[in-house]
Short mmCIF file of C-alpha atoms in Angstrom, two decimals:
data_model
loop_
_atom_site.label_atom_id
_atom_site.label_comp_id
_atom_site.label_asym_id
_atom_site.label_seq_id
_atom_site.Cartn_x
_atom_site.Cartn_y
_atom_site.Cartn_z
CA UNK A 1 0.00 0.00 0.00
CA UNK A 2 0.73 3.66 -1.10
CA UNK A 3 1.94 5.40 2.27
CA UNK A 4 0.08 8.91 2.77
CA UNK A 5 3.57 10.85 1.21
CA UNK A 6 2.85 9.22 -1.90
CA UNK A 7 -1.02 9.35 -2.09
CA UNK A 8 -0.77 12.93 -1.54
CA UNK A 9 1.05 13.42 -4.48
CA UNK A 10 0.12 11.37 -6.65
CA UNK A 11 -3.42 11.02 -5.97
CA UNK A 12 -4.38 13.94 -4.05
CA UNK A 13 -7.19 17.15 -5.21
CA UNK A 14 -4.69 19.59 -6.79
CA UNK A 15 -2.84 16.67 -8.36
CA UNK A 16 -6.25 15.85 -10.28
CA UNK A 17 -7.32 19.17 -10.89
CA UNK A 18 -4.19 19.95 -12.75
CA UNK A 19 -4.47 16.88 -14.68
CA UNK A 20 -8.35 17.73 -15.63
CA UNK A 21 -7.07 21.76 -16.30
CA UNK A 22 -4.75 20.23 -18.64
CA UNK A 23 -6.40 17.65 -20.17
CA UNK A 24 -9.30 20.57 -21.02
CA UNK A 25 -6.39 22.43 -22.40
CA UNK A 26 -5.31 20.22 -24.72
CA UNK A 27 -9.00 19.21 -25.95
CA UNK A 28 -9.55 23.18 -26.89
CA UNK A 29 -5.99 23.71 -28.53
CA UNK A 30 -7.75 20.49 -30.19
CA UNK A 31 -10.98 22.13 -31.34
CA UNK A 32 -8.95 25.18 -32.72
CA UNK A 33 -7.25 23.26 -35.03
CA UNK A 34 -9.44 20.77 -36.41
CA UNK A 35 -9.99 22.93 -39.50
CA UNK A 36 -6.36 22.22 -40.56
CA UNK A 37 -4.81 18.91 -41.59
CA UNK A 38 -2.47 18.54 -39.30
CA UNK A 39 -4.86 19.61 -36.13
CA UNK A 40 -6.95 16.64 -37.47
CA UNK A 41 -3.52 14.50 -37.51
CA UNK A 42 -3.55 15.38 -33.40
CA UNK A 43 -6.76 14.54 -33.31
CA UNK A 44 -6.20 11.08 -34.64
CA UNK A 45 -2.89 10.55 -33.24
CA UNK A 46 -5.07 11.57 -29.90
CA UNK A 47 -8.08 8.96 -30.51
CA UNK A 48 -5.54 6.45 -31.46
CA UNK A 49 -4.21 6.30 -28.33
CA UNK A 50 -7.37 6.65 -26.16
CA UNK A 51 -7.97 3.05 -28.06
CA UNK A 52 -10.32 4.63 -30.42
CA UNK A 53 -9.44 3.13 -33.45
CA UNK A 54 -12.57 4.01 -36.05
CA UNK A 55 -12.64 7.78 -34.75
CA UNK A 56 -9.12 7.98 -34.90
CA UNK A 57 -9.54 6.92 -39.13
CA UNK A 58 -12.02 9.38 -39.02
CA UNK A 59 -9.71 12.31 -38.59
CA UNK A 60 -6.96 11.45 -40.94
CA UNK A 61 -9.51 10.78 -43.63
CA UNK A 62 -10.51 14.72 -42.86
CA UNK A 63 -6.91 15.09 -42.45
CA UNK A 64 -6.50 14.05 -46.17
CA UNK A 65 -9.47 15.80 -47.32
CA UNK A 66 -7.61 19.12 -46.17
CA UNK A 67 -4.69 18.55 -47.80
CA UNK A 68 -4.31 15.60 -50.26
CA UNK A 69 -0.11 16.25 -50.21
CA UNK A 70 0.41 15.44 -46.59
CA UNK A 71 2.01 11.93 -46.79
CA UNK A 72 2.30 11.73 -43.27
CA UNK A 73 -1.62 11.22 -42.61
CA UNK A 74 -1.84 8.66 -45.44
CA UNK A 75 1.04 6.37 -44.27
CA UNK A 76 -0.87 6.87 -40.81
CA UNK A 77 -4.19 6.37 -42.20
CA UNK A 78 -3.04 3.16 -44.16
CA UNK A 79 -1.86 1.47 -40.97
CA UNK A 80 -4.76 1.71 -39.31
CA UNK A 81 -6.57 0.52 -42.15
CA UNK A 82 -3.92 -2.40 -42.13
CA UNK A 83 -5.05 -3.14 -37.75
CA UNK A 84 -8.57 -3.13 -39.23
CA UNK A 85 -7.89 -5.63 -42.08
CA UNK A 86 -8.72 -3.17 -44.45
CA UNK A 87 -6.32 -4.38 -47.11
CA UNK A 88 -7.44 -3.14 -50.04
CA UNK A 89 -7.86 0.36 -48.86
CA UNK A 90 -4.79 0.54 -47.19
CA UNK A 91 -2.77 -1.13 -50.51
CA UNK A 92 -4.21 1.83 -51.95
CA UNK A 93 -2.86 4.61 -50.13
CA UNK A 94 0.96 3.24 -50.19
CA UNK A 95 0.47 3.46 -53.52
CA UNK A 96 -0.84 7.23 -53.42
CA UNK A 97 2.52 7.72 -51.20
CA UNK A 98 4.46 6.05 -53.75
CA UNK A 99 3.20 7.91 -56.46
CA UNK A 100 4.27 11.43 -54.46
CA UNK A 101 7.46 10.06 -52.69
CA UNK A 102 8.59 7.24 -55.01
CA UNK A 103 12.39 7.16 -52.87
CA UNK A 104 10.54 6.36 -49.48
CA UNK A 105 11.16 2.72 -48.31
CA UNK A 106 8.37 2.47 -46.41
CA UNK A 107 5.14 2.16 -48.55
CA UNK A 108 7.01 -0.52 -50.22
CA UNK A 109 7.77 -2.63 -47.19
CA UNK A 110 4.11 -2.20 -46.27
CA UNK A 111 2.73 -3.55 -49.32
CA UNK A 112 5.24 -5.95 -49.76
CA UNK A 113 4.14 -7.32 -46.14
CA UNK A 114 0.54 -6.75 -47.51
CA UNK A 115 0.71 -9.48 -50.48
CA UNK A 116 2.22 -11.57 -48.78
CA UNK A 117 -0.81 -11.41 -46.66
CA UNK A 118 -2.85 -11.87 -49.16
CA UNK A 119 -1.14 -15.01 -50.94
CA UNK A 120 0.80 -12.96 -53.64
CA UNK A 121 4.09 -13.66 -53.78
CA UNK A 122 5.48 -12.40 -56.73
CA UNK A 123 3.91 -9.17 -55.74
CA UNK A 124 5.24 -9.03 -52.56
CA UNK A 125 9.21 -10.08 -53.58
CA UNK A 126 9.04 -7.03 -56.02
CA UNK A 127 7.72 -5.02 -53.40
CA UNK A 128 10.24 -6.06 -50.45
CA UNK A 129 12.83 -5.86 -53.50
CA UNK A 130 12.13 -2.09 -53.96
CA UNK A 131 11.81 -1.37 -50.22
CA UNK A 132 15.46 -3.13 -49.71
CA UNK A 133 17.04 -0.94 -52.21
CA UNK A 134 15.77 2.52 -50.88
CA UNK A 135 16.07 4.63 -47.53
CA UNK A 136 15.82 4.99 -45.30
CA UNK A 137 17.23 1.89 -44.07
CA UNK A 138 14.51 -0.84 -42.92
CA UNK A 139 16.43 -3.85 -42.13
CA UNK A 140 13.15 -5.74 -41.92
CA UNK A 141 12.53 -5.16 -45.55
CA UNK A 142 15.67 -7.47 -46.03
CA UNK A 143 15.42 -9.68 -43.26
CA UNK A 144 11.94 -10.45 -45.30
CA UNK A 145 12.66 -9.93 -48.67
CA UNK A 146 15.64 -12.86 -47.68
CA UNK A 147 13.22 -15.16 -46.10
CA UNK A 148 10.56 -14.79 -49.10
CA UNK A 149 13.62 -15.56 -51.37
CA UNK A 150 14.33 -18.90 -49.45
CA UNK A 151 10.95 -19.94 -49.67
CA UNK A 152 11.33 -20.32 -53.30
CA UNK A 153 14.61 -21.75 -52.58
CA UNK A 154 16.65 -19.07 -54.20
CA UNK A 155 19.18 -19.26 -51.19
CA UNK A 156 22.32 -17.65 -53.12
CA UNK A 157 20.38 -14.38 -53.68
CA UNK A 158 18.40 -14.81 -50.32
CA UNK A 159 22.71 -14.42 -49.15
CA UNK A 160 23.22 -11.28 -51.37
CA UNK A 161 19.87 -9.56 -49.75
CA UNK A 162 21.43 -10.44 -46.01
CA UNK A 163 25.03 -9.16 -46.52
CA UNK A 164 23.49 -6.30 -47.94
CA UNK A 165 21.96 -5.47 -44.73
CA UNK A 166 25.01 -6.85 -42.66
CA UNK A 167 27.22 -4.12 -43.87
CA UNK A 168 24.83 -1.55 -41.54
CA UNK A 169 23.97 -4.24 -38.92
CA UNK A 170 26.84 -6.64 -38.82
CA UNK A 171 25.69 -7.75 -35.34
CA UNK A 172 22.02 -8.56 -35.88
CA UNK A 173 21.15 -11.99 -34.82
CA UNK A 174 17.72 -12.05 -36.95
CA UNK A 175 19.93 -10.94 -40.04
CA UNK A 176 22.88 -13.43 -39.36
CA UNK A 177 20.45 -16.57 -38.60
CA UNK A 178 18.55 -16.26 -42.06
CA UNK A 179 22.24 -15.89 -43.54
CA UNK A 180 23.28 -19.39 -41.84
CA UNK A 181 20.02 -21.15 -43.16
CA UNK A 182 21.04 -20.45 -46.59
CA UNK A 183 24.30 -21.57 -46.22
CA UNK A 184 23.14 -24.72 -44.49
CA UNK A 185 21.31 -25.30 -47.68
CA UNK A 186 23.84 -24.61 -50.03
CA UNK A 187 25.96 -27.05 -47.93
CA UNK A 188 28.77 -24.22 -47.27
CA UNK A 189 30.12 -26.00 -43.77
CA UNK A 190 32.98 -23.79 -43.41
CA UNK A 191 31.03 -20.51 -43.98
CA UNK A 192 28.04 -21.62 -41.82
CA UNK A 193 30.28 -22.81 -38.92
CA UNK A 194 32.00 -18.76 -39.19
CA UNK A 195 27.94 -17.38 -38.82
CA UNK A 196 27.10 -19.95 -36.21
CA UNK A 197 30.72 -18.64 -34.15
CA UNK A 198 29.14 -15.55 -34.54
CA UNK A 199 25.57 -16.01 -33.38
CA UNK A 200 27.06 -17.68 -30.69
CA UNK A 201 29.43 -14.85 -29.39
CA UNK A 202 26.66 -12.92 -29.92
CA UNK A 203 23.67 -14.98 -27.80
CA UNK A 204 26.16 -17.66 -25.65
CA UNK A 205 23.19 -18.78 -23.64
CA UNK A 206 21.55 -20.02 -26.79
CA UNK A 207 21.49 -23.41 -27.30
CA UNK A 208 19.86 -23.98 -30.35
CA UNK A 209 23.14 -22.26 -32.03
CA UNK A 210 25.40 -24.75 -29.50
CA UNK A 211 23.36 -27.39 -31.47
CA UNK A 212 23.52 -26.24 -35.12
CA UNK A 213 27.20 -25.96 -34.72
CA UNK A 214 28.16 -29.49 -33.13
#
């Protein structure tokens, strides 16, 4: 139990009417700027959080309809769509981003998760391909893009994709164990034995990696 030091200030009368004073606050600077996009972006961002998913969609959709060249609302927008299994919609606002910031790794990481979602793999290894070759840096676009690749058992590229991504994380377990399955496949003992040193060094109170390498 809360001795009567702490419930004083944490739970005491001015500590909750300060709270409430602020929380009013910040509901009014609200209502002032819900006429411009990015008041309705705090708005979402705001619902979003109190758990309110649909009202939250709500305001970046008004968000959008304020100004259609704010990128940050759609890639917002399309996530939520994404929570809600909204697929479709939410495919096509990455490609709306696309269209306006065709450099921006994100979108296609998103849709490249997307398809694979929905069962499309060539779509999605053309997607995860582009989101591997742009920035800013998403190492889960090729720690995916790899394991997509060795699920059509194209191990020697899956390899490429991973060292790729090893030059900026060259101590990432996740990265380093999808490089070891491929060369387990390609039966290259001497370079998997070098990765599974590694992993090792890296986790020692794995076993599975103790395993692998006896």
């Amino acid at each position: 139990m809360l001795s009567a030091k702490y419930v004083s200030v944490f739970g005491g009368d001015s500590t909750k009417k300060a709270f409430k004073k602020a929380h009013t606050e910040y509901l009014n600077f609200l209502e002032m700027n819900a006429d411009f996009s990015g008041g309705q972006e705090e708005i979402a961002e705001y619902e979003y959080l109190k758990n309110n998913p649909k009202k939250a969609i709500k305001a970046y959709e008004t968000a959008l309809a304020f100004d259609d060249y704010n990128n940050n609302a759609p890639l917002n927008l399309a996530y939520l769509y994404y929570q809600q299994n909204d697929i479709k919609r939410a495919a096509r606002l990455y490609d709306k981003v696309i269209k306006q910031e065709p450099d921006n790794s994100y979108p296609y990481y998103m849709l490249g998760l997307l398809f694979n979602e929905l069962g499309k793999d060539k779509a999605s290894l053309n997607y995860l391909k582009q989101a591997s070759e742009r920035e800013p840096f998403n190492f889960r676009a090729y720690y995916n893009y790899a394991l997509k690749l060795q699920q059509k058992q194209q191990f020697s590229e899956s390899i490429k994709v991973i060292e790729k991504a090893l030059k900026k994380l060259p101590n990432n377990s996740e990265l380093l164990y999808v490089k070891l399955i491929g060369l387990m496949k390609l039966n290259k003992v001497n370079e998997a034995e070098k990765v599974c040193s590694q992993l090792i060094t890296l986790n020692p109170g794995n076993q599975n990696f103790q395993q692998i390498l006896v």
